[in-house]
CSV table of C-alpha atoms in Angstrom, one decimal:
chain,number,residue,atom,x,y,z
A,284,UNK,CA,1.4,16.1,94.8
A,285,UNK,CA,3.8,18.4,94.9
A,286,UNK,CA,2.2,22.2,95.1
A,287,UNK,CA,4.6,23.8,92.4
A,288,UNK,CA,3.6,20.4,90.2
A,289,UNK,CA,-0.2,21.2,90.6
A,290,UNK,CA,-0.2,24.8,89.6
A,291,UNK,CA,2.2,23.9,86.1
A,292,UNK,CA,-0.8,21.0,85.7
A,293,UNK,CA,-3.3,23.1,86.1
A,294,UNK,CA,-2.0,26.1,84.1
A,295,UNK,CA,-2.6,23.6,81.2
A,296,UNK,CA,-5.8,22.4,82.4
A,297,UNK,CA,-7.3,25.8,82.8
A,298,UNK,CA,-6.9,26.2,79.2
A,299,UNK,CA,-10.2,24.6,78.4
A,300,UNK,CA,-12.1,27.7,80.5
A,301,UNK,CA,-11.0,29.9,77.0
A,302,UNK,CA,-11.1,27.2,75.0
A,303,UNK,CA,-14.4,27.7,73.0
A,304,UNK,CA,-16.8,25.2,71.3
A,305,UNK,CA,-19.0,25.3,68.5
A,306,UNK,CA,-22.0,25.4,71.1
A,307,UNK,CA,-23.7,28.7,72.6
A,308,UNK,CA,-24.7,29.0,75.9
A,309,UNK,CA,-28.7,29.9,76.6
A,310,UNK,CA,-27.9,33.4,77.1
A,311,UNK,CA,-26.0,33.8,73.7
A,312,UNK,CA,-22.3,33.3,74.6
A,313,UNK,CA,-19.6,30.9,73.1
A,314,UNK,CA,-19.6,28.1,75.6
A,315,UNK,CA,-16.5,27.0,76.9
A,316,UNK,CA,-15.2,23.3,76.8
A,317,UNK,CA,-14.4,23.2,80.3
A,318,UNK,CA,-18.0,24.0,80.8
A,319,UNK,CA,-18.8,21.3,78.5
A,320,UNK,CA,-16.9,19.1,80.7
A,321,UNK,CA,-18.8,20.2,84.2
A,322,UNK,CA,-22.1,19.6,82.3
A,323,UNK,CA,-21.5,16.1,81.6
A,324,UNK,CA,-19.6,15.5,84.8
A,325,UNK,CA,-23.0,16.6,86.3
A,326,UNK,CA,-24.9,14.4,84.3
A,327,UNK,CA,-23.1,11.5,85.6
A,328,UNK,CA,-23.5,13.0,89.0
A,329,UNK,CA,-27.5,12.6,88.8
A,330,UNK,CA,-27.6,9.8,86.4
A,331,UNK,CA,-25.5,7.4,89.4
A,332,UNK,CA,-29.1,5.4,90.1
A,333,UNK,CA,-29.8,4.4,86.6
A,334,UNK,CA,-26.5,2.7,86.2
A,335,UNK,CA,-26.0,0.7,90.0
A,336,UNK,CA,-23.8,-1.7,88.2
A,337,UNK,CA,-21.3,0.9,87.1
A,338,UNK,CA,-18.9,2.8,88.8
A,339,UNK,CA,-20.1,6.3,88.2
A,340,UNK,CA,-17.4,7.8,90.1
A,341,UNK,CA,-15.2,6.5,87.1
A,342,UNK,CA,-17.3,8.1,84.5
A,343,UNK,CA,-17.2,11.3,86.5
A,344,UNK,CA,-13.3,11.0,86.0
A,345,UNK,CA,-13.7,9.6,82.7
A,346,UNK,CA,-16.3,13.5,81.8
A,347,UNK,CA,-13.7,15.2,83.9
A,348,UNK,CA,-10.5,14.5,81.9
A,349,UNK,CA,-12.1,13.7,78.4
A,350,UNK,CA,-11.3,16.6,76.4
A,351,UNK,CA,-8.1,18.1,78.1
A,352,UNK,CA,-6.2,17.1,74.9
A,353,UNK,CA,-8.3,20.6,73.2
A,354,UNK,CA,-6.0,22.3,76.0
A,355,UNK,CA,-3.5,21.9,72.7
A,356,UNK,CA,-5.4,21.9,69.8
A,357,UNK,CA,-8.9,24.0,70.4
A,358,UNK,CA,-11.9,21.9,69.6
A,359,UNK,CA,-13.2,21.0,66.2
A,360,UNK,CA,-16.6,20.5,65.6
A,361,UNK,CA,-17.3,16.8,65.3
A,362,UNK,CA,-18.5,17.3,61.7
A,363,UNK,CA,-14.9,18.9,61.0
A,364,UNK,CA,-12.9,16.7,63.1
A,365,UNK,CA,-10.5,14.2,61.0
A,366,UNK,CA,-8.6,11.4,61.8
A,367,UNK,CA,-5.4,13.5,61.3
A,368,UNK,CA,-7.0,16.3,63.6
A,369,UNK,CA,-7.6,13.2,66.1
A,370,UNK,CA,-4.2,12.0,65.6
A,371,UNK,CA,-2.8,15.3,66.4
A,372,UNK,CA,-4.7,16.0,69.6
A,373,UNK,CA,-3.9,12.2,71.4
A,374,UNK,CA,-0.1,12.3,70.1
A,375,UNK,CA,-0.1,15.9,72.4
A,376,UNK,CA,-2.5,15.0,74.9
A,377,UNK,CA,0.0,11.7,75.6
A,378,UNK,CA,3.3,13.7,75.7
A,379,UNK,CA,1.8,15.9,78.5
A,380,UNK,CA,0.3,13.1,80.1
A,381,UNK,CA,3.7,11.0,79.7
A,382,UNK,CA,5.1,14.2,81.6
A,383,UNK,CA,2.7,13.7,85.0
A,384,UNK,CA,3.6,12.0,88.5
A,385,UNK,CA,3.4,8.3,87.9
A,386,UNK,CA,0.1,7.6,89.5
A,387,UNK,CA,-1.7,10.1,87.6
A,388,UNK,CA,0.0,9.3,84.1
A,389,UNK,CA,-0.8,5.7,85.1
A,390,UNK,CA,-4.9,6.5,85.7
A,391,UNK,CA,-5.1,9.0,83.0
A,392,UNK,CA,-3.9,6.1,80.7
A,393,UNK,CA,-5.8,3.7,81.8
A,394,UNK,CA,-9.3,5.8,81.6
A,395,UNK,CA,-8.1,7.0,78.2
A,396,UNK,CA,-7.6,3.6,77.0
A,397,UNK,CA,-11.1,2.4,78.3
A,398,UNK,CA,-13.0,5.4,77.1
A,399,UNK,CA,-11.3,4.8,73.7
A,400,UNK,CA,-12.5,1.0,73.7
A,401,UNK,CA,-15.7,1.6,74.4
A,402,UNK,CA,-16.2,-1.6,76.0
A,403,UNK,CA,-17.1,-1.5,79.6
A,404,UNK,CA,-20.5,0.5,80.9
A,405,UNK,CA,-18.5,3.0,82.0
A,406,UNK,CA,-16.9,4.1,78.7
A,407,UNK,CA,-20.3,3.7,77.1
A,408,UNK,CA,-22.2,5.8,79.6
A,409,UNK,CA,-19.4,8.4,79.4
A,410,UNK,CA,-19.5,8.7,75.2
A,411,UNK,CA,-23.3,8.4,75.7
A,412,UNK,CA,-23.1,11.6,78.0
A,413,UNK,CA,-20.4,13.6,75.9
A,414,UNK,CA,-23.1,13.3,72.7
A,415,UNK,CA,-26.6,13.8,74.5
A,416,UNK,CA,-24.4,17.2,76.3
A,417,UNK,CA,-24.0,18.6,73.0
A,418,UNK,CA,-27.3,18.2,71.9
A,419,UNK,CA,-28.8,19.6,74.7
A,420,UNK,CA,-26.6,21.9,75.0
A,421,UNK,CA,-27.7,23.0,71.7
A,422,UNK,CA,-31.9,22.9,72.8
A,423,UNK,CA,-30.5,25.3,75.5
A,424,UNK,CA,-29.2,28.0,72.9
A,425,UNK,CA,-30.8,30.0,70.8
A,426,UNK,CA,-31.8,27.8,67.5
A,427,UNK,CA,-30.9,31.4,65.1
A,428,UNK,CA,-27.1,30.5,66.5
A,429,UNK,CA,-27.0,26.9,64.7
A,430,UNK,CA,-26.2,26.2,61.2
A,431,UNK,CA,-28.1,24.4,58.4
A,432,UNK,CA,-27.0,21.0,59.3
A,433,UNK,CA,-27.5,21.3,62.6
A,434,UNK,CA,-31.0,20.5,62.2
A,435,UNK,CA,-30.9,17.2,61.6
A,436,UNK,CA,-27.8,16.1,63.4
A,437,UNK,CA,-29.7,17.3,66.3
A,438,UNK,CA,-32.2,14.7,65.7
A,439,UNK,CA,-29.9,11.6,65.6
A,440,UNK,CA,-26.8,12.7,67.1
A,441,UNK,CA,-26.2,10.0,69.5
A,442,UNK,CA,-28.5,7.5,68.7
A,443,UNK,CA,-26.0,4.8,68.1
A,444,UNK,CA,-23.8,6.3,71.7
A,445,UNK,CA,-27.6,5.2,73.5
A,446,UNK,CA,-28.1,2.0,72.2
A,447,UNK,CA,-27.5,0.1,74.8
A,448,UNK,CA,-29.2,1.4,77.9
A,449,UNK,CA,-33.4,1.8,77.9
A,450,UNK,CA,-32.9,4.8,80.2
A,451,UNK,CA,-30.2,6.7,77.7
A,452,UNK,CA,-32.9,6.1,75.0
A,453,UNK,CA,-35.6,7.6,76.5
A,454,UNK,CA,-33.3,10.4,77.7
A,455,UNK,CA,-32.3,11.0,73.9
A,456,UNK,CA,-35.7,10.5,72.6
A,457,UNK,CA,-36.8,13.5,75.5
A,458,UNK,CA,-34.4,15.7,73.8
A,459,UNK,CA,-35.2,14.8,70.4
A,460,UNK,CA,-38.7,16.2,71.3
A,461,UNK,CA,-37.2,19.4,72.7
A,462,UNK,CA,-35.1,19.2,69.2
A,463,UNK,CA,-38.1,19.1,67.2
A,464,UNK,CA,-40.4,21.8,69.3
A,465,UNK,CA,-37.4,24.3,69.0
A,466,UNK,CA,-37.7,23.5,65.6
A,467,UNK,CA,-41.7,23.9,64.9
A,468,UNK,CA,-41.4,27.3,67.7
A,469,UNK,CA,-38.8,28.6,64.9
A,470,UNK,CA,-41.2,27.8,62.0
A,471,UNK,CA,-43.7,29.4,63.5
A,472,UNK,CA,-42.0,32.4,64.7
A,473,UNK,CA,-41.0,32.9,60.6
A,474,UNK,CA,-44.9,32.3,59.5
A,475,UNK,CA,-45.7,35.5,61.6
């Protein structure tokens, strides 16, 4: 690629490292959605054994370039986000992609379109991923930083993304338990 090209490309890209998300960081902090991204992607990194029949280096590009259409809109909560919100982040997320070198429009296109089916392993090991991140994400903070329904979205939040693998289901039921000790620790912490 061309270097002028890369730098425009990653000008928008780079976005996402202000971009903030509804998630704190462990140390009290907005976290970012490009950090989002790099959690999952490493997820996928370590999880490459318990999928051998997937091509985890897809789902690493699948983590890597999920969210870049929040370059142009910010991220919404996904208990905020509506169809028209959704509608508003592909239609721009496709004109900048439309504007790319061939092969990457092409790819990006392609992924998209898979990770929006949800039909192969690799689309379903990605979605699985970009839930379970959120949720731990949210054992990781501070529980006085979430909000009332919180609580139990934390508990079920991606239960239906996990359904199909034994090992995403005992992942999620592992962080479920960290859910619910974060939970009884704040309870406790009040009685006192």
């Amino acid at each position: 690629m061309e270097a002028r090209r890369l730098l425009d490309i990653l000008a928008i890209a780079e976005r996402l490292k202000d971009t903030l998300r509804h998630c704190f960081t462990s140390k009290g902090r907005h976290e970012s959605v490009a950090e989002h991204s790099w959690m999952m992607t490493l997820m996928a990194f370590f999880m490459r054994e318990e999928f051998p029949e997937a091509d985890m280096e897809k789902v690493i590009r699948m983590c890597i370039i999920h969210d870049l259409g929040e370059c142009f809109t910010g991220d919404i909560p996904t208990f905020d986000k509506t169809e028209k919100d959704e509608g508003t982040e592909k239609n721009r997320l496709f004109s900048w992609v439309d504007s790319l070198p061939e092969n990457y429009r092409d790819e990006m296109r392609a992924l998209y379109e898979e990770m929006e089916a949800r039909e192969t392993t690799e689309a379903k090991v990605y979605k699985a991923i970009d839930n379970l991140e959120a949720v731990i994400q949210h054992n990781f903070s501070d529980i006085g930083t979430w909000i009332p329904r919180e609580y139990d979205l934390n508990l079920v939040y991606g239960n239906d993304k996990v359904a199909f693998s034994e090992y995403l289901k005992t992942l999620r039921e592992e962080i479920r338990r960290d859910t619910l000790r974060k939970i009884e620790e704040e309870s406790l912490q009040k009685q006192t």
